[in-house]
Coordinates of C-alpha atoms in Angstrom, one line a residue:
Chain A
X1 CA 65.3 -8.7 -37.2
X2 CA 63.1 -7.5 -39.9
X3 CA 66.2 -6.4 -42.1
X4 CA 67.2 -10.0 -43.1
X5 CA 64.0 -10.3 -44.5
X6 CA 64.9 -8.4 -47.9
X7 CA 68.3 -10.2 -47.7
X8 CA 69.2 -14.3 -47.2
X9 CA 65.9 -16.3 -48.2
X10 CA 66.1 -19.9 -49.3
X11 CA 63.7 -20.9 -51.5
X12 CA 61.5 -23.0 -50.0
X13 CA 60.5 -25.6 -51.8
X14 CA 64.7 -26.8 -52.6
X15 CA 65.0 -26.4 -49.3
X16 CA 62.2 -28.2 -47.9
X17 CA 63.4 -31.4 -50.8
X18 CA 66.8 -31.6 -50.1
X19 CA 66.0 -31.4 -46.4
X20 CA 63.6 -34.0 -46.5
X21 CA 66.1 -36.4 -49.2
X22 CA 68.3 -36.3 -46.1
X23 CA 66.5 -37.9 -43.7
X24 CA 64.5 -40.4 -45.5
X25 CA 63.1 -42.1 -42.3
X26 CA 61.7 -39.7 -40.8
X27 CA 58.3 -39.0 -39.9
X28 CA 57.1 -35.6 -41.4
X29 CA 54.0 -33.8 -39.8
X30 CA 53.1 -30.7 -42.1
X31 CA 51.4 -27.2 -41.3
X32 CA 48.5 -26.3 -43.4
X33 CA 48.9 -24.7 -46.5
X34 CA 52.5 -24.1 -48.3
X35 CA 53.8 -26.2 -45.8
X36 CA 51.9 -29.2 -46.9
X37 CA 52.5 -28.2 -50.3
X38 CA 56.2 -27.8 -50.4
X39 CA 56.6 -31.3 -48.4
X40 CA 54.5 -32.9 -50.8
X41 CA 56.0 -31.3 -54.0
X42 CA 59.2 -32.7 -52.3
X43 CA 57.3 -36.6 -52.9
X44 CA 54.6 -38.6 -51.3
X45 CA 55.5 -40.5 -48.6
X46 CA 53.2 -42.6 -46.4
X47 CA 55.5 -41.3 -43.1
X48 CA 53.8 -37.9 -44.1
X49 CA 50.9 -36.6 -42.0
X50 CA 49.5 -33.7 -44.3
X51 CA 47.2 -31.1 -42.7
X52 CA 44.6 -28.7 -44.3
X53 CA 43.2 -27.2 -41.3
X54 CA 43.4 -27.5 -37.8
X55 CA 45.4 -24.6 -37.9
X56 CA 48.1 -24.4 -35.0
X57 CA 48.1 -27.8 -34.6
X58 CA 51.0 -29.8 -36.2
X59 CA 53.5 -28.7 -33.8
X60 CA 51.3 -30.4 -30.9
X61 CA 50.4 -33.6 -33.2
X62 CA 54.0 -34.1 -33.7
X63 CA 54.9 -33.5 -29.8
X64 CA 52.1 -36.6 -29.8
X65 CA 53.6 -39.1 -32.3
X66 CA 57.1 -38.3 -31.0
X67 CA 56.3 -39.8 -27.5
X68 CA 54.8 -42.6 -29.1
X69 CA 57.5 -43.0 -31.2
X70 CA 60.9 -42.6 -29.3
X71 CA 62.8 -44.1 -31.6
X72 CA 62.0 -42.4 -34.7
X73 CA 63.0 -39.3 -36.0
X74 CA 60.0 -36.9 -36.5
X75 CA 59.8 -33.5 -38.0
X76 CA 57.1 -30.9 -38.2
X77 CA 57.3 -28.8 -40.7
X78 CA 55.2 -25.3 -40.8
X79 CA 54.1 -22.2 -41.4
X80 CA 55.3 -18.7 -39.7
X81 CA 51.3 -18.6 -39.4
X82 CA 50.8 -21.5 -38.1
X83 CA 53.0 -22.1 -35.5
X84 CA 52.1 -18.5 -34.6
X85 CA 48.8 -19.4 -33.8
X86 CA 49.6 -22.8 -31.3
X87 CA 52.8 -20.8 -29.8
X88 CA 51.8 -22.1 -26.7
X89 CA 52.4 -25.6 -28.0
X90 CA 56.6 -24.7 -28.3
X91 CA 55.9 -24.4 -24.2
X92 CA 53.9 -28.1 -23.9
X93 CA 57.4 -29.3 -26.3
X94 CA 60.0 -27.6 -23.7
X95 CA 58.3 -29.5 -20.7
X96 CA 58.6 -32.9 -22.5
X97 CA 61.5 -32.2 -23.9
X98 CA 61.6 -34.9 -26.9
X99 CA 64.4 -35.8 -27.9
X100 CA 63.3 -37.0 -31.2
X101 CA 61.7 -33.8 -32.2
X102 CA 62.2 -31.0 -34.7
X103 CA 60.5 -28.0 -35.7
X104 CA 61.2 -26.0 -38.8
X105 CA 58.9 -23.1 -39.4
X106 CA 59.1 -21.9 -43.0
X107 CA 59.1 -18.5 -41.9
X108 CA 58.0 -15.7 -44.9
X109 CA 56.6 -13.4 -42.5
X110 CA 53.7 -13.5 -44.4
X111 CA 50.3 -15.7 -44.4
X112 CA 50.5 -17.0 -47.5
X113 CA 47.3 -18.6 -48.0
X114 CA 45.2 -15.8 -47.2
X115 CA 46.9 -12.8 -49.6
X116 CA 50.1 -12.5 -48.4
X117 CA 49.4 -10.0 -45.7
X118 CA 52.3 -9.6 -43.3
X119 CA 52.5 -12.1 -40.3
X120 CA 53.9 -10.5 -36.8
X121 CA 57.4 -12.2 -37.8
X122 CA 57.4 -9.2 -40.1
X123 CA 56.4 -6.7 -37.4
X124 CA 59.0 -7.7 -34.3
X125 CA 57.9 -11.2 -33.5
X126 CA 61.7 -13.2 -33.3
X127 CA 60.5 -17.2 -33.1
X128 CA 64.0 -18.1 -32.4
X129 CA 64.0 -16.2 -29.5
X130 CA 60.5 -17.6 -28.6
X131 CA 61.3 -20.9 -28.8
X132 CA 64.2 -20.1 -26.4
X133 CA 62.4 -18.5 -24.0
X134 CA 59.7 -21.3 -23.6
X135 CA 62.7 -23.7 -23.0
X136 CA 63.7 -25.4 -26.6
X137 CA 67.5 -24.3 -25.7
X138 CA 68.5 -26.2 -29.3
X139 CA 66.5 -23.1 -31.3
X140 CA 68.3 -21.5 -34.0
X141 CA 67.8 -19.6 -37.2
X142 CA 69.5 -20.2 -41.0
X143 CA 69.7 -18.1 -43.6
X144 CA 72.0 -20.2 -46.0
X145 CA 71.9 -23.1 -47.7
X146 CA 75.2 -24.6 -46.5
X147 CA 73.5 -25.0 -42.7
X148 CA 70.7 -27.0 -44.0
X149 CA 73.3 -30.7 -43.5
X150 CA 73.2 -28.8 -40.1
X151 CA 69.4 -29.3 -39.6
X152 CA 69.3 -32.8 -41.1
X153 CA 72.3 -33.5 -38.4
X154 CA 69.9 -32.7 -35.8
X155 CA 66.9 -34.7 -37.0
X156 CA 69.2 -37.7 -37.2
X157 CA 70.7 -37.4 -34.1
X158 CA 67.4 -37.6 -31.5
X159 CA 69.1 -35.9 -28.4
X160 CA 66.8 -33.1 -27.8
X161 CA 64.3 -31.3 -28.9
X162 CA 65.1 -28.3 -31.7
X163 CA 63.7 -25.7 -33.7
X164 CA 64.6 -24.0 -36.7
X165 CA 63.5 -21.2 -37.8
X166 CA 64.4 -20.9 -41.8
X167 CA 64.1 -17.6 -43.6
X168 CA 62.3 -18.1 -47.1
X169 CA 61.5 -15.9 -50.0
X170 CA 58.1 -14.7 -50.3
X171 CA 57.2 -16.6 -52.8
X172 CA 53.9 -18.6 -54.0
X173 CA 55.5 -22.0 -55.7
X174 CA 53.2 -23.8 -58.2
X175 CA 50.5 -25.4 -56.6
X176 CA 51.3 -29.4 -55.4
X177 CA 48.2 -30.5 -53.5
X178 CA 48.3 -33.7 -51.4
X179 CA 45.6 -35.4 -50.8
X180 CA 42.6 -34.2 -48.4
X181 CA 41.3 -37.6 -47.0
X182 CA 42.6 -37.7 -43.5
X183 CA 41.2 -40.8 -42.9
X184 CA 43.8 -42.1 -45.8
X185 CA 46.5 -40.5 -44.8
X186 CA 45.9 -41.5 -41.0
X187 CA 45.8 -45.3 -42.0
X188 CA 48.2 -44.9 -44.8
X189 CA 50.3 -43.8 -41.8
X190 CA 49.4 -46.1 -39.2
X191 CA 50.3 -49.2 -41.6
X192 CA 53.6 -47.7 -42.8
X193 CA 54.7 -48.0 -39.2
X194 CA 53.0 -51.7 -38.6
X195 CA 50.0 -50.8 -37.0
X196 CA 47.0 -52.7 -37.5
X197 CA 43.1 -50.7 -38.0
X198 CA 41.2 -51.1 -34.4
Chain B
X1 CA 52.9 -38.1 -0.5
X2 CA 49.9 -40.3 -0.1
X3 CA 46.9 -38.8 -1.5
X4 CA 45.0 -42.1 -1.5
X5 CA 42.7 -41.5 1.9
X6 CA 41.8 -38.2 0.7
X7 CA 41.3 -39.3 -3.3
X8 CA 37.7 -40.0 -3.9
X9 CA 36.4 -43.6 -5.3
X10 CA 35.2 -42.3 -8.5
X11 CA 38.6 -40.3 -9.5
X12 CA 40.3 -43.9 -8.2
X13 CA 37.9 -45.5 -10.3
X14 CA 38.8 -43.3 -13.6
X15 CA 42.8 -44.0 -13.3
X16 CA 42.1 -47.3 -13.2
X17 CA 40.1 -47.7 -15.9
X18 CA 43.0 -45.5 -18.4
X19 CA 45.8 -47.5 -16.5
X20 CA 43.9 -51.1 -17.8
X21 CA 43.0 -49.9 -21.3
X22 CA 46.6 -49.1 -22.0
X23 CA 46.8 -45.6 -22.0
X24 CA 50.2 -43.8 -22.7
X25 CA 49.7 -40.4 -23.2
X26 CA 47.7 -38.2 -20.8
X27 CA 47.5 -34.6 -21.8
X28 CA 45.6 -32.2 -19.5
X29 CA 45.0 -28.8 -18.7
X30 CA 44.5 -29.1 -14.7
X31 CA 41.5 -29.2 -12.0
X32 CA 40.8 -30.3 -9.2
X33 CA 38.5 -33.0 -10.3
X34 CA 41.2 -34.1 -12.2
X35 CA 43.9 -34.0 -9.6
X36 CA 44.5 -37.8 -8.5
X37 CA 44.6 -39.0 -12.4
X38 CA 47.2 -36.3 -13.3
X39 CA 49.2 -37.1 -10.0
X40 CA 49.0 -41.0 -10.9
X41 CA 50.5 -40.5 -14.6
X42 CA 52.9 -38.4 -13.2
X43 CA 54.1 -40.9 -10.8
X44 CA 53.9 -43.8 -13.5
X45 CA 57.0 -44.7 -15.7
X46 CA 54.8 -46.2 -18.6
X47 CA 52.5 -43.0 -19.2
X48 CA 53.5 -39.7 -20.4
X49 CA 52.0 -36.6 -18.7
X50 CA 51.9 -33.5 -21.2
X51 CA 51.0 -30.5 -19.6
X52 CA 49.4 -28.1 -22.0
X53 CA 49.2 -24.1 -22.8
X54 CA 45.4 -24.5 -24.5
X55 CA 43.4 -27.5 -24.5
X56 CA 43.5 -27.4 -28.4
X57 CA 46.7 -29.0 -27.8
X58 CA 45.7 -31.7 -26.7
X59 CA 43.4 -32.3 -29.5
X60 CA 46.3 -32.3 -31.5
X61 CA 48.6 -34.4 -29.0
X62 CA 46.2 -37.3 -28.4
X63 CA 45.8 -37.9 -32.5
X64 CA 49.7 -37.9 -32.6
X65 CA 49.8 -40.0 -30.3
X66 CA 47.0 -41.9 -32.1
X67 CA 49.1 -41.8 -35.2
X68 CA 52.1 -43.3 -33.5
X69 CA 50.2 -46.0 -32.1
X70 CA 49.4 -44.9 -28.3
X71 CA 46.1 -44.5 -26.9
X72 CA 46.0 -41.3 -25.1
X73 CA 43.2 -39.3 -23.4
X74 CA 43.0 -35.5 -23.0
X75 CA 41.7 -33.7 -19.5
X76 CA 39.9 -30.7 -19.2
X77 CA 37.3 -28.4 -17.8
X78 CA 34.3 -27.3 -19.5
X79 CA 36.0 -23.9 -20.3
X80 CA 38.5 -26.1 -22.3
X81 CA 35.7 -27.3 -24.7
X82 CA 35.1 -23.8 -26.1
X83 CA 39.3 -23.0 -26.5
X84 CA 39.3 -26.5 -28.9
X85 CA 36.0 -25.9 -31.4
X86 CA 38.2 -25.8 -34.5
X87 CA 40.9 -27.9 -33.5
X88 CA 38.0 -31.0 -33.0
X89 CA 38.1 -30.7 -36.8
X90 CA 40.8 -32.5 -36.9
X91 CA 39.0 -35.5 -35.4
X92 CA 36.1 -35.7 -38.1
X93 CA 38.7 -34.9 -40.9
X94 CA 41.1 -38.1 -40.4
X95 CA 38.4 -40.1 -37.9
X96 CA 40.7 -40.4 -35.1
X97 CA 39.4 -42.3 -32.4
X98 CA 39.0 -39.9 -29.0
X99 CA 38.4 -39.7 -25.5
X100 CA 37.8 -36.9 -22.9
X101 CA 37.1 -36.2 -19.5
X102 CA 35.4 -33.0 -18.9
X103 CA 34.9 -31.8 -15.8
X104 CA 32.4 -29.4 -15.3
X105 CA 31.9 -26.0 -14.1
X106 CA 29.2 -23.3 -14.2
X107 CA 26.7 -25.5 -13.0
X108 CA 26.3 -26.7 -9.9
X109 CA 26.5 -23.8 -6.7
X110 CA 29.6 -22.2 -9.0
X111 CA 30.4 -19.3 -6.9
X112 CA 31.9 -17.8 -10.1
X113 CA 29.5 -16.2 -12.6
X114 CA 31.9 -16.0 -15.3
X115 CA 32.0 -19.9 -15.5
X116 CA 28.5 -20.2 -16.7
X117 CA 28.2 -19.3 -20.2
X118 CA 30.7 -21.8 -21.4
X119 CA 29.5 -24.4 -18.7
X120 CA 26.3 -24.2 -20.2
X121 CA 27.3 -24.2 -24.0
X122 CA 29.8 -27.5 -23.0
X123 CA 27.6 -30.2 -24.3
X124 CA 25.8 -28.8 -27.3
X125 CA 29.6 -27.2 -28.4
X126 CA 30.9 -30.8 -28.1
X127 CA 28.0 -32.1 -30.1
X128 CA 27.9 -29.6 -32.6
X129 CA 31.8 -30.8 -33.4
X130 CA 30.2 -34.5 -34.0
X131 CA 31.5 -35.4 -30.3
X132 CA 29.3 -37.9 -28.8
X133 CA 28.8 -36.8 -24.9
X134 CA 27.6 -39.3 -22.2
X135 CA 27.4 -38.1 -18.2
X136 CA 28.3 -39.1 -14.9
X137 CA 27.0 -37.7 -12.2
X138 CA 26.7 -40.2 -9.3
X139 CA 29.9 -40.9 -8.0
X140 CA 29.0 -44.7 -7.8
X141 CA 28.7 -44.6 -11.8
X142 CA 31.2 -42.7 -12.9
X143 CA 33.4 -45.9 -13.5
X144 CA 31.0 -47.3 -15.5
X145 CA 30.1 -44.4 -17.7
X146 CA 34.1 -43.5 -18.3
X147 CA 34.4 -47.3 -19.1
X148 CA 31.2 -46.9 -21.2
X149 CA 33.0 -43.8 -23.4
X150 CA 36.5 -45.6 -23.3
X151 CA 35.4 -48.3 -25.1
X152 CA 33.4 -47.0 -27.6
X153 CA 36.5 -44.6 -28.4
X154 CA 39.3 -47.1 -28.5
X155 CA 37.3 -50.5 -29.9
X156 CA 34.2 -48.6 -32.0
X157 CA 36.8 -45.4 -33.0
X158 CA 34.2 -43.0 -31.9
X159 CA 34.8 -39.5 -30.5
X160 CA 33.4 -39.5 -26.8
X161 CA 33.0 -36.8 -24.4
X162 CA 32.8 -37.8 -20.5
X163 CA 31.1 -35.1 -18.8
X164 CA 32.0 -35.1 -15.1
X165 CA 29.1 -33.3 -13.2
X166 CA 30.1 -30.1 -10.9
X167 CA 28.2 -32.0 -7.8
X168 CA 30.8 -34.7 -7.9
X169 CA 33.6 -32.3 -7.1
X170 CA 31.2 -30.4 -4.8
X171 CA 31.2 -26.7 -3.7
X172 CA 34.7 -24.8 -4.0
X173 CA 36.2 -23.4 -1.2
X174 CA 36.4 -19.5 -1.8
X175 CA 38.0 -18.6 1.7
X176 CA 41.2 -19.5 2.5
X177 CA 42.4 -20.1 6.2

């Protein structure tokens, strides 16, 4: 596993736009750090729910807003780092089992934010094979850009939950901040999907 | 099976208040005290049940769920309090309206030593994350008190802990037969 690291890598923040250009309806739950950046950089939308901290936690918000929200498409897109650190979430997904739901970890094998010191995706950790083995039986890795259609195919679709585990470069893209007011994005949200303050 | 001879008043009492306020999502790491509200989502087609690894989770779950327009409650133990300190960031951050039901351990003839430290840092942890904590400790008050929280979560968009006292569950049963 650690090979494939110096080899195929997408870039991240092409594949994160033309990912997201695909599936204009969905709702988009991001990771902390390059993960928020890249979705962002990819245009503002008010189906996005950015996070800056909360780390391990977008993987469990999405699993949240997808049962509220059966007939949407939602994706959560993250970190290697941050889905490493709510793991156990991937097992609270498999016992739902959503069918609107898709993870795509950006995996680097690196924490990004922090220096760029290596992650344990670098150091044997296989996420595909993790995501199987908590019971998300649609988990898969790509390496090329011709199988991203493949992932959009799957968001679209709703019958099952998936993960994706997408091998980037290590790379630090310019900087494309969102904006930090939770509160905004939470009702920018909310009233994007027709629902009214308390 | 029919737990409902066996299922105390106040744990009746809590379900029913979740079932009337509209609650879809219930998300829960388990215990005893918690055992006939878990049971009843379980058995009920309009609420979801989401069993979780870490009780962060459900921190996370619940403002999903929030986001998506449910109202959904997370379950725990006092143990459970200390595993979500960073993840109740998230609440502050975005003001997401939440409710818990804590039930607790460590300090009430706990057989188990271990359960203390936590049990004893429950309510100031919860506080020190800008969580407002009430109590119920008499079984014939716990409806009002959850009620109390409920509503202060869901129509004022507070944060609200419900801490359910050891003595309502009573002593644990260490011997098996």
């Amino acid at each position: 596993m650690m090979s494939d690291f110096a080899t195929n890598r997408l870039d991240r923040r092409e594949f994160v736009s033309k990912l997201l250009a695909d599936v204009p309806d969905a709702l988009v739950v991001t990771g902390l750090g390059s993960a928020s950046y890249d979705v962002f950089a990819a245009g503002d939308r008010p189906g996005n729910y950015y996070l800056w901290g909360a780390m391990g936690g977008a993987a469990p918000l999405a699993l949240g807003l997808a049962l509220a929200q059966p007939d949407k498409s939602v994706v959560c897109i993250t970190g290697d780092g941050e889905q490493l650190m709510g793991v156990g979430s991937l097992g609270s997904i498999a016992a739902k089992q959503p069918q609107n739901l898709t993870i795509v970890v950006l995996d680097n094998g690196h924490f990004g934010e922090t220096g760029m010191q290596r992650s344990h995706t670098s150091l044997g950790t296989d996420l595909v094979a993790v995501a199987k083995g908590f019971g998300i039986a649609n988990a898969f890795a790509i390496e090329s850009s011709e199988r991203r259609s493949e992932v959009a195919q799957h968001v679209l679709a709703r019958r099952g939950p998936t993960f994706v585990r997408v091998a980037i470069e290590a790379n630090e893209p310019p900087r494309a901040l969102p904006p930090r007011d939770g509160t905004y994005i939470k009702n920018r949200f909310r009233a994007a999907l027709g629902l009214a303050p308390f | 099976m029919d737990h409902s001879a066996s299922t105390p008043a106040w744990q009746q009492d809590i379900f029913k208040i979740l079932k009337a306020g509209d609650v879809r999502q219930i998300a829960y790491v388990p215990d005893a005290g918690h055992s006939h509200v878990i049971r009843s989502a379980i058995a009920d087609p309009d609420i979801k049940d989401v069993v979780l690894t870490t009780e962060e989770e459900g921190v996370a779950v619940v403002s999903g769920a929030w986001l998506g327009g449910e109202r959904a409650v997370l379950l725990m133990q006092s143990s459970g309090v200390g595993n979500c300190v960073n993840m109740f960031s998230l609440l502050q951050s975005a003001q997401f309206p939440f409710f818990t039901l804590v039930t607790m351990r460590g300090e009430y003839a706990d057989f188990n030593p271990w359960q203390g430290p936590m049990g004893r840092a429950t309510q100031g942890a919860l506080e020190l994350m800008g969580i407002t904590v009430l109590r119920a400790s008499d079984p014939d008050t716990v409806g009002e008190v959850v009620q109390a929280g409920f509503d202060a979560a869901f129509e004022a968009g507070d944060r609200v802990a419900v801490l359910l006292g050891q003595n309502l569950i009573g002593r644990k049963k260490w011997e098996r037969k």
